[in-house]
Coordinates of C-alpha atoms and ligand atoms in Angstrom, one line a residue:
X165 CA 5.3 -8.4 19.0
X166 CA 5.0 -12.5 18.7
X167 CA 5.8 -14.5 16.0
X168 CA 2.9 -16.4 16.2
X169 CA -0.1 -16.7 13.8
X170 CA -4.0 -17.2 14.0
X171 CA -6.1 -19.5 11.9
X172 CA -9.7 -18.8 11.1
X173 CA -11.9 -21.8 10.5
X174 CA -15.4 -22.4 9.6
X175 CA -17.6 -23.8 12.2
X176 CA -21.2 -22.9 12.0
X177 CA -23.2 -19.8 12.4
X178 CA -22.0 -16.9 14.7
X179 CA -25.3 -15.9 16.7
X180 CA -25.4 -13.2 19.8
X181 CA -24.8 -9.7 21.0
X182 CA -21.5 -8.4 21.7
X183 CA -20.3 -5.0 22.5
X184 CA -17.9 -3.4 20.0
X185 CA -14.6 -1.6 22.0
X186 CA -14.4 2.1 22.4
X187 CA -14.4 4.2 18.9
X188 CA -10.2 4.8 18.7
X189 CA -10.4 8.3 17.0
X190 CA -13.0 9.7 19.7
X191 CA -10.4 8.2 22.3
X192 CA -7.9 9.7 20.8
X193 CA -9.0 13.0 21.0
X194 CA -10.6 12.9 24.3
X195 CA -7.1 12.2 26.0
X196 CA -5.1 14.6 23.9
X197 CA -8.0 17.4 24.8
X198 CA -8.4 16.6 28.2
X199 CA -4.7 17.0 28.7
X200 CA -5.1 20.5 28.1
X201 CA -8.3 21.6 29.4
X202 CA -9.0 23.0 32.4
X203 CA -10.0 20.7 35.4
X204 CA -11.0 17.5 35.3
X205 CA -11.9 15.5 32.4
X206 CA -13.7 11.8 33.0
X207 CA -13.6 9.1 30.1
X208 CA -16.3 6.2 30.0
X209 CA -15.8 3.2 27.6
X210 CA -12.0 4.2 26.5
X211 CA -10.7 1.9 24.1
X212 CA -7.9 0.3 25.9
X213 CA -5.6 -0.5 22.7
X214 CA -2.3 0.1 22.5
X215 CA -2.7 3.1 20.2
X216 CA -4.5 4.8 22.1
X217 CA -2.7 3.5 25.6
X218 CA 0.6 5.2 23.2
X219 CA -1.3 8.9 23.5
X220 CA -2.4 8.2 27.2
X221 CA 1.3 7.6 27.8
X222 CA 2.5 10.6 26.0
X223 CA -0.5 12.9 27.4
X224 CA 1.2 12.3 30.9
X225 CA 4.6 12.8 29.7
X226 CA 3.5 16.2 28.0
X227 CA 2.7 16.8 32.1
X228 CA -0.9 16.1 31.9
X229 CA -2.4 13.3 34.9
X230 CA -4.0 10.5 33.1
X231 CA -5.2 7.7 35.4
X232 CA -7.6 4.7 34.8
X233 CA -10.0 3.7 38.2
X234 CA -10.5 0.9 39.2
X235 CA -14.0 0.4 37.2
X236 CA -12.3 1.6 34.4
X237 CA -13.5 5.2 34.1
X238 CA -10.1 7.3 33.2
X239 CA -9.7 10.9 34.5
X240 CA -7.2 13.2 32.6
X241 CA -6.1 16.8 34.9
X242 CA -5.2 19.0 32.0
X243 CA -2.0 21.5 32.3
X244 CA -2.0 25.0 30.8
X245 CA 0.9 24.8 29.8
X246 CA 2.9 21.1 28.1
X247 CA 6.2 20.5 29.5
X248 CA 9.0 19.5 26.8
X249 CA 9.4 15.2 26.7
X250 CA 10.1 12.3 24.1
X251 CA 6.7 10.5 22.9
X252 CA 6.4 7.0 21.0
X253 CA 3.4 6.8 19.5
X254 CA 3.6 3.3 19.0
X255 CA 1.7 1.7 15.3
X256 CA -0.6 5.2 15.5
X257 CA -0.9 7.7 12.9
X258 CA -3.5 9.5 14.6
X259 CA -1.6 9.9 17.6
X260 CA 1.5 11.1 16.1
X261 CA -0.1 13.6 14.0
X262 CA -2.8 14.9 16.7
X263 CA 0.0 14.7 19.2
X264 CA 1.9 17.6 17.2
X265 CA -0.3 19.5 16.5
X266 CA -1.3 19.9 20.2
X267 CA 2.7 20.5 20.9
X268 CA 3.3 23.0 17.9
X269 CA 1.3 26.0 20.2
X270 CA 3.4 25.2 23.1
X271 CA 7.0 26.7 23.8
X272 CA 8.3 23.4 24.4
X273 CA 10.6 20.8 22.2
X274 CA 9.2 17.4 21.8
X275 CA 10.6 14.1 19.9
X276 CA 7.9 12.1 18.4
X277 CA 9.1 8.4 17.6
X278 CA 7.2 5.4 16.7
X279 CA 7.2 2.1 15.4
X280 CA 8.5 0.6 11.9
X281 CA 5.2 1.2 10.3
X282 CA 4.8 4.9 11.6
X283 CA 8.4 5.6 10.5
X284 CA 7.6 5.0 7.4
X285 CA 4.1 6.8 6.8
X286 CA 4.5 10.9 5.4
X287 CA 4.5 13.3 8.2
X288 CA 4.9 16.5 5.5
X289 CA 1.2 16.7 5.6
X290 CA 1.1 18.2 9.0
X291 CA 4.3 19.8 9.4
X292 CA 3.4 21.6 5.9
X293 CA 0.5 23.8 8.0
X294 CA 2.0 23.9 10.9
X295 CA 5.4 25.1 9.9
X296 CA 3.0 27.6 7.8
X297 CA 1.7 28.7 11.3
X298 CA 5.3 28.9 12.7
X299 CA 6.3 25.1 14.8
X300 CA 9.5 24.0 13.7
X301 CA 10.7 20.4 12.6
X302 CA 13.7 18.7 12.4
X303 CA 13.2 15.4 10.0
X304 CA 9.9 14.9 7.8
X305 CA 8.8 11.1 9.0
X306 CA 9.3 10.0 12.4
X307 CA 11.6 10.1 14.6
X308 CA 11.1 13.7 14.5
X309 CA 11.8 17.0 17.2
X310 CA 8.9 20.0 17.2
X311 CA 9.8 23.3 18.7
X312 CA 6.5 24.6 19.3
X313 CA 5.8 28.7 20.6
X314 CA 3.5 31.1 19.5
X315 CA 1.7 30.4 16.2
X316 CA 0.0 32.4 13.6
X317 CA -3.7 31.5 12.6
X318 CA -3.5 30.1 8.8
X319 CA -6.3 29.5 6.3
X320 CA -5.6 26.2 5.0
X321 CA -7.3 23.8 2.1
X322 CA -6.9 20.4 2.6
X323 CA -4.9 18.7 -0.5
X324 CA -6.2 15.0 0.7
X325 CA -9.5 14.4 2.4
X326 CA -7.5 13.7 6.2
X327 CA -9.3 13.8 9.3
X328 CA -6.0 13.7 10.6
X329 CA -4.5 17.0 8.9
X330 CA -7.7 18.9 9.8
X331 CA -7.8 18.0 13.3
X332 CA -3.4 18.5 13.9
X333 CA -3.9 22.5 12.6
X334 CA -7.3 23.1 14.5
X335 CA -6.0 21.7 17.9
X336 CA -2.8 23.9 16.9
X337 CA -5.4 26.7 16.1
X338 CA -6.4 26.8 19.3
X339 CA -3.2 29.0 21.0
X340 CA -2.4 30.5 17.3
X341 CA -3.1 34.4 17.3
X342 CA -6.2 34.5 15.3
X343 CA -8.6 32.9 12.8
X344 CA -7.7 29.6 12.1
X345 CA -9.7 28.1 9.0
X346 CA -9.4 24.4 7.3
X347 CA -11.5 24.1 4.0
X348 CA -12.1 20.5 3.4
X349 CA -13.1 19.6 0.0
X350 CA -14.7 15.9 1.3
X351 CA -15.9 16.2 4.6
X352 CA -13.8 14.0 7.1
X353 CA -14.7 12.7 10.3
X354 CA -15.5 15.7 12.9
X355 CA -14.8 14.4 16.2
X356 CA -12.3 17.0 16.6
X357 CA -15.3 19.3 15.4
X358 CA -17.6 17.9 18.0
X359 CA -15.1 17.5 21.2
X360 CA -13.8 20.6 20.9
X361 CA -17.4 22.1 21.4
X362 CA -18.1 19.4 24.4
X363 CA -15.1 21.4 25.7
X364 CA -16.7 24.7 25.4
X365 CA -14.8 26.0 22.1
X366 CA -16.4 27.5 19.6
X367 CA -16.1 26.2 16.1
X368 CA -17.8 27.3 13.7
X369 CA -18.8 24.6 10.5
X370 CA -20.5 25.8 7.0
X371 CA -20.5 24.3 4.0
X372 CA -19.5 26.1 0.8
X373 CA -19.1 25.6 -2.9
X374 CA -15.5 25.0 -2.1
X375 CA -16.2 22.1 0.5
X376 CA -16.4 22.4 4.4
X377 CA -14.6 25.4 6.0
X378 CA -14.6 24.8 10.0
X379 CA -13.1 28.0 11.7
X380 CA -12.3 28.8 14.9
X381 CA -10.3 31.5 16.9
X382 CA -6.9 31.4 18.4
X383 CA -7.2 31.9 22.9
X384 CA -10.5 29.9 23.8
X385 CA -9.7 27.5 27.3
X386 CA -11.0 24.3 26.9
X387 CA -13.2 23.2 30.3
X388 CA -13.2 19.7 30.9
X389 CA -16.3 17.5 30.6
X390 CA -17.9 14.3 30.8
X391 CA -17.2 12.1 27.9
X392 CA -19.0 8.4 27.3
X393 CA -16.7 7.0 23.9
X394 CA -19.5 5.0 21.8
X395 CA -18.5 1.9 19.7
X396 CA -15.9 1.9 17.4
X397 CA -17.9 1.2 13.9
X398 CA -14.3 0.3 12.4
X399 CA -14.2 -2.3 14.8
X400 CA -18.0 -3.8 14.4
X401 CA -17.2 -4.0 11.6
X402 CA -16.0 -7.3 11.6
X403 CA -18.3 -9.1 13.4
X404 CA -21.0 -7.6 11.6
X405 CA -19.7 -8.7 8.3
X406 CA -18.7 -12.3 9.8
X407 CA -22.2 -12.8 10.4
X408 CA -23.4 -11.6 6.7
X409 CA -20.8 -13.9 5.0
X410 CA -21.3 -17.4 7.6
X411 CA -24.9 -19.3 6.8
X412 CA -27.5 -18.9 9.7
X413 CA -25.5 -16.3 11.1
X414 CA -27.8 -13.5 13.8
X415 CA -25.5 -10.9 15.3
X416 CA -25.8 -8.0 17.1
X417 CA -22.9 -5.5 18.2
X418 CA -24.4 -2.6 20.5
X419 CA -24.0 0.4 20.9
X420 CA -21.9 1.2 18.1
X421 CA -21.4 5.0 16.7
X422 CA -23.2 6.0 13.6
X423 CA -21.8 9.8 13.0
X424 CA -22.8 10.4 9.3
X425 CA -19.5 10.6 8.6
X426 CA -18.4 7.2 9.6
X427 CA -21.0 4.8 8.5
X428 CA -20.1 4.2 4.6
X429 CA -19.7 1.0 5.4
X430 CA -22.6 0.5 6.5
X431 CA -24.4 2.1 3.7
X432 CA -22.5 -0.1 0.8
X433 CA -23.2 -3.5 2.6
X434 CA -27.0 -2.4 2.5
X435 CA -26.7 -1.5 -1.6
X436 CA -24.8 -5.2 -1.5
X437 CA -28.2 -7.0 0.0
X438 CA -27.2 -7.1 3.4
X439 CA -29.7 -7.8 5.8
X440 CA -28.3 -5.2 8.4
X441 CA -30.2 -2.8 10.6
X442 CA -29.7 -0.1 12.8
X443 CA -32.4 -0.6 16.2
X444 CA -32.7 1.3 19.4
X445 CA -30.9 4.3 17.7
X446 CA -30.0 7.3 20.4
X447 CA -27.5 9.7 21.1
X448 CA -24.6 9.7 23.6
X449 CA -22.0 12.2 24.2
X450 CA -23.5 14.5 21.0
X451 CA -22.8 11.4 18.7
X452 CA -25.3 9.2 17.0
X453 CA -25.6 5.8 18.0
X454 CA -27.6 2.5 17.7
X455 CA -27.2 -1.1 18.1
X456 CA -26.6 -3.1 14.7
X457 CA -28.1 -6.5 13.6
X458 CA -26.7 -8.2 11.0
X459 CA -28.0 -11.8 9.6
X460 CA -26.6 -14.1 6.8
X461 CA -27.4 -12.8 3.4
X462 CA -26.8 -13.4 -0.3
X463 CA -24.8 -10.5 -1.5
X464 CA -24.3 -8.5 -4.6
X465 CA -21.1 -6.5 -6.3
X466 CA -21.4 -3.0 -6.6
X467 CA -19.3 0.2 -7.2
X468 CA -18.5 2.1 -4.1
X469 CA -18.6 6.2 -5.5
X470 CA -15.1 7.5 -4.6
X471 CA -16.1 10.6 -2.2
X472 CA -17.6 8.0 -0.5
X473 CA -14.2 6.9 0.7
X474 CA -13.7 9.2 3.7
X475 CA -16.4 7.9 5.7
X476 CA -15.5 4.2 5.2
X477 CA -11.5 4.8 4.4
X478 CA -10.4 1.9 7.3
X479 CA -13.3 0.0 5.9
X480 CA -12.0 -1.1 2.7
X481 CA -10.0 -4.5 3.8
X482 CA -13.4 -6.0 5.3
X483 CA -15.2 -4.7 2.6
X484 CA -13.0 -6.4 0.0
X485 CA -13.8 -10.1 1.9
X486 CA -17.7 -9.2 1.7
X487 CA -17.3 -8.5 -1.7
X488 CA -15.5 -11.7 -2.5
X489 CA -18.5 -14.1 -1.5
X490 CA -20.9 -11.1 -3.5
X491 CA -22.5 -12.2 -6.9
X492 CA -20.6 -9.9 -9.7
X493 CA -17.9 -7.4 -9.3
X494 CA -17.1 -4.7 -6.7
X495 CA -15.3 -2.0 -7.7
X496 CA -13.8 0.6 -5.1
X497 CA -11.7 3.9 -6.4
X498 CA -10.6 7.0 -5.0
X499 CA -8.4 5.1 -2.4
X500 CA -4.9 6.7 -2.9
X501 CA -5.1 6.6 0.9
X502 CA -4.9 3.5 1.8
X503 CA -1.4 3.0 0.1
X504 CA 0.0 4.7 3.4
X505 CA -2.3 3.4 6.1
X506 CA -0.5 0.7 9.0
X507 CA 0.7 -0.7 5.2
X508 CA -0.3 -0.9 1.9
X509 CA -3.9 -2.1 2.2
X510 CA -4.8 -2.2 -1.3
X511 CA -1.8 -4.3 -1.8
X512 CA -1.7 -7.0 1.1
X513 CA -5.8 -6.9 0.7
X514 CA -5.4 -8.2 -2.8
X515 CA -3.0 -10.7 -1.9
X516 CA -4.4 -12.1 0.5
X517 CA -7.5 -12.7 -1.2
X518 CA -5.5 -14.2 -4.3
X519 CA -3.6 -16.5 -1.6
X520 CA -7.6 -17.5 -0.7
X521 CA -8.8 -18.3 -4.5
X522 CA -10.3 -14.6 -4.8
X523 CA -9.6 -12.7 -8.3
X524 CA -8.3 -8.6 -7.7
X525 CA -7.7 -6.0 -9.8
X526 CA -5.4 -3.9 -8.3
X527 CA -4.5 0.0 -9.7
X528 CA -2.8 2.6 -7.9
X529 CA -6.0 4.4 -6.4
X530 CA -8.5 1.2 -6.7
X531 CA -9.4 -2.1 -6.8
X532 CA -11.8 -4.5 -7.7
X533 CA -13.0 -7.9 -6.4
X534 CA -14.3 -10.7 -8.4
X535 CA -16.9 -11.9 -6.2
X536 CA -17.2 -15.4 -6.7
X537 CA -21.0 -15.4 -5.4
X538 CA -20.3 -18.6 -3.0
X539 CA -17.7 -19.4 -0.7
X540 CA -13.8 -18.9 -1.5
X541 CA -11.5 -21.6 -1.4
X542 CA -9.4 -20.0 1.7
X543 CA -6.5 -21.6 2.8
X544 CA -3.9 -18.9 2.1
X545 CA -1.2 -17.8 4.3
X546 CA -1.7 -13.8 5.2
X547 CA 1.1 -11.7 5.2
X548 CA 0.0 -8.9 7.3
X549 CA 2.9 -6.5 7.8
X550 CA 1.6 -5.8 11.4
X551 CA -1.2 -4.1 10.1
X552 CA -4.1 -5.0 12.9
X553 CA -7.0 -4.5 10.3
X554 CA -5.6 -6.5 7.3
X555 CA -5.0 -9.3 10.3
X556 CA -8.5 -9.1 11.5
X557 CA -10.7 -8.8 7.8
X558 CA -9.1 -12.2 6.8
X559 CA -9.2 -14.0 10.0
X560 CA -13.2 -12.7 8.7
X561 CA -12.8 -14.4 5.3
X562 CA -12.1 -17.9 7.2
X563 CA -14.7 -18.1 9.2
X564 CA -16.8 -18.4 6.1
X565 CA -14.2 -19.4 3.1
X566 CA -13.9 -23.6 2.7
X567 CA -10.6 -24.0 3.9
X568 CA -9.1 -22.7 7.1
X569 CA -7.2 -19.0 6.4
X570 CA -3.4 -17.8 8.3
X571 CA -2.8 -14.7 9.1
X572 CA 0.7 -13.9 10.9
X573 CA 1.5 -10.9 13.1
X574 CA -1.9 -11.4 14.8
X575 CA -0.5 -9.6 18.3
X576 CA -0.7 -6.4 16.3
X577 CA -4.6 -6.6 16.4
X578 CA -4.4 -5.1 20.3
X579 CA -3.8 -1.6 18.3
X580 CA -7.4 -1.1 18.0
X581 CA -9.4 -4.7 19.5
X582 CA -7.6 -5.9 21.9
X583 CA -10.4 -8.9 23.3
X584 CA -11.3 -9.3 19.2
X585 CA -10.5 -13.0 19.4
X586 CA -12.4 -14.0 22.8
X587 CA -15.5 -11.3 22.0
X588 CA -15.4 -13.4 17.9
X589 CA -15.0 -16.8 20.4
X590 CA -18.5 -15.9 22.3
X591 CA -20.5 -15.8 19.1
X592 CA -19.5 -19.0 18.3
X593 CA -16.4 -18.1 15.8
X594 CA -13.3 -20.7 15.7
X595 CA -10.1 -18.4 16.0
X596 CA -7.2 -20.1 17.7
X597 CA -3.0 -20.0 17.7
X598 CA -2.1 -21.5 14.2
Ligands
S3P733 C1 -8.5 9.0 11.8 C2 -8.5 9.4 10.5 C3 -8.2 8.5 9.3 C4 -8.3 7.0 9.7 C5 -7.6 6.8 11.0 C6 -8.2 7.6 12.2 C7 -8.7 10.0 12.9 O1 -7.0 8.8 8.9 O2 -7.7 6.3 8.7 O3 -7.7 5.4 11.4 O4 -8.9 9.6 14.0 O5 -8.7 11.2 12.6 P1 -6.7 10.1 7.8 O6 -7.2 11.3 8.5 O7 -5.3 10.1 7.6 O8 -7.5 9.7 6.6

């Protein structure tokens, strides 16, 4: 990790089409599944961020073979059985906590470490169930040892709306004796859902007074498959709203995943005014997907509904510099969450856009933005605390806000865009070393 920083200035309008990188969580997954499945298992349009590059790595020391070709297409020879090894899962959450839930069915011992930020984020949430279904752990945040074996199926109700926590128990449902059952009270992202079908296991999804119960049974082989990873709409993100917030602004970011339960983002930037559309919508690898266009537009505050947070929850930072140069207040609840993200993104959100002239209210499961309904002042300093999408929403902010914005850590961005400077650079953004 440098020291350096990266400045964001205003230069003009950002016009073009880019591509946004592969979706992380759909990455993920398709490495950690692959790894286990049966045969071959070929990956187009991975997202090559060091996250993900984390679970590749600790894919191949579980035993699987994970190799990139030369054009970029990865193949992944899954093992049977996962041979015992020490993993670092780098800055990733999702790694670490999909990663052990894949280990917890195997009769193997395996130390999970990562890096200051993953240290310090709750792990109890997935060793809870999966000590319930019989893997042992040694320590409750990283570093951490699991001694997997055989597992009983549980019946398990999500106590926070985590995409995360549902998908560690089913992938350790899937060689414990049984029913295995998650009830989710908000749906979460299904990726997990969706792969594991691509794979050839059944999983069965119904919705219920009680929320979302996905089930499936203990034994099934995975098969491996063909996999093309759509656009990470975390990641357009931030182009798309550069162009909404920088006069004369045209962009459009292709191909980009629109899964229902991904696109809140979306969906609050249209209630805000934003001119942004969805064209030449189709599916790829069973996931919705279209090309977006957004163009400069006057926006307006608004107040986000709470269940709406688990299909925008890594949204929030770029929604928050949207909502500064919005007429009126936005208000944004229900986000208990993202107090133990890559940081404290309610927290370094709000100061960052105080350090740029922008009023927050901060409370422990909320915020809300003054939006100024013109440009902010800018000029602040960004403390970032290595978190890549904090970096990346106000390097957004300066493109548009009067004076230039800081932000420092700026190497951390690879996690999840690595290119997010050049691919800005080629719609006409000015991002350089501070
Ligand atoms: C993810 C789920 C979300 C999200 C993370 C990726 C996933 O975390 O913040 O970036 O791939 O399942 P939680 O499940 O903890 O909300």
């Amino acid at each position: 990790m440098s020291t350096g920083r990266l400045t964001a200035r205003a230069s003009g309008s950002l016009n073009g089409r880019v591509r946004a990188p592969g979706d992380k969580s759909i990455s993920h997954r398709s490495l950690i599944l692959g790894g286990v499945a049966r045969g071959t298992t070929t990956i187009s349009g991975l997202l090559e961020g060091a996250d993900v590059l984390a679970t590749a790595a600790a894919m191949r020391a579980l035993g699987a073979t994970v190799q990139r070709g030369d054009d970029g297409v990865w193949t992944v020879t899954g093992v049977p059985h996962l041979t015992s090894a020490a993993i670092d899962c780098g800055n990733s959450g999702t790694g670490a906590r999909l990663l052990m839930g894949i280990v917890a069915g195997h009769d193997i011992r395996v130390t999970i470490d990562g890096d200051a930020s993953l240290r310090t984020r709750p792990m109890a949430r997935v060793t809870g169930p999966l000590g319930e279904m019989g893997a042992r752990f040694e320590g409750d945040r990283l570093p951490m040892t699991v001694q997997g074996g055989s597992l009983r199926a549980i019946g398990y109700r999500l106590p926070v709306a985590s995409a995360q926590v549902k998908s560690a128990i089913l992938l350790a449902g899937l060689r414990a004796a049984g029913l295995t059952e998650v009830i989710e009270p908000e749906p979460t992202r299904d990726h997990t859902e969706r792969m594991l079908r691509a794979f050839g296991v059944e999983v069965a999804v119904t919705d219920a007074a009680d929320g979302r119960h996905v089930r499936l049974m203990g034994g099934q082989d995975l098969t491996g498959t063909t996999i093309t990873v759509p656009g990470d709409p975390s990641s357009a993100a931030f182009p798309l709203v550069a162009a909404l917030i920088t006069p004369g602004s045209e962009v459009t970011v292709e191909g980009v995943l629109l899964n229902p339960l991904r696109t809140g983002l979306f969906e609050t930037l249209v209630e805000m005014g934003a001119d942004l559309k969805v064209i030449n919508a189709r599916e790829i690898s069973g996931e919705p997907v279209g090309d977006l266009v957004a163009r400069h537009s006057r926006l307006r505050g608004v107040s986000v509904p709470a269940d709406r947070a688990p299909s925008m929850i890594d949204e929030y930072p770029i929604l928050a510099m949207a909502a500064a140069f919005a007429e009126g207040d936005t208000h944004m609840d229900g986000l208990a969450e993202l107090r133990v993200k890559e940081s404290d993104r309610i927290a370094l959100t709000a100061r960052g856009l105080e350090a740029c002239g922008v009023t927050v209210d901060e409370r422990p499961d909320g915020m809300t933005v003054h939006g100024l309904g013109r440009a902010p002042a800018g000029g602040g300093l960004v403390h970032t605390h290595g978190d890549h999408r904090i970096a990346m929403a106000h390097l957004v902010l300066g493109l548009a806000s009067t004076a230039p914005v800081t932000v420092d850590e700026p190497d951390m961005i690879a996690t999840s865009f690595p290119g997010f400077v050049s691919l800005m650079a080629s719609l006409g953004a000015a991002v350089t070393d501070a």
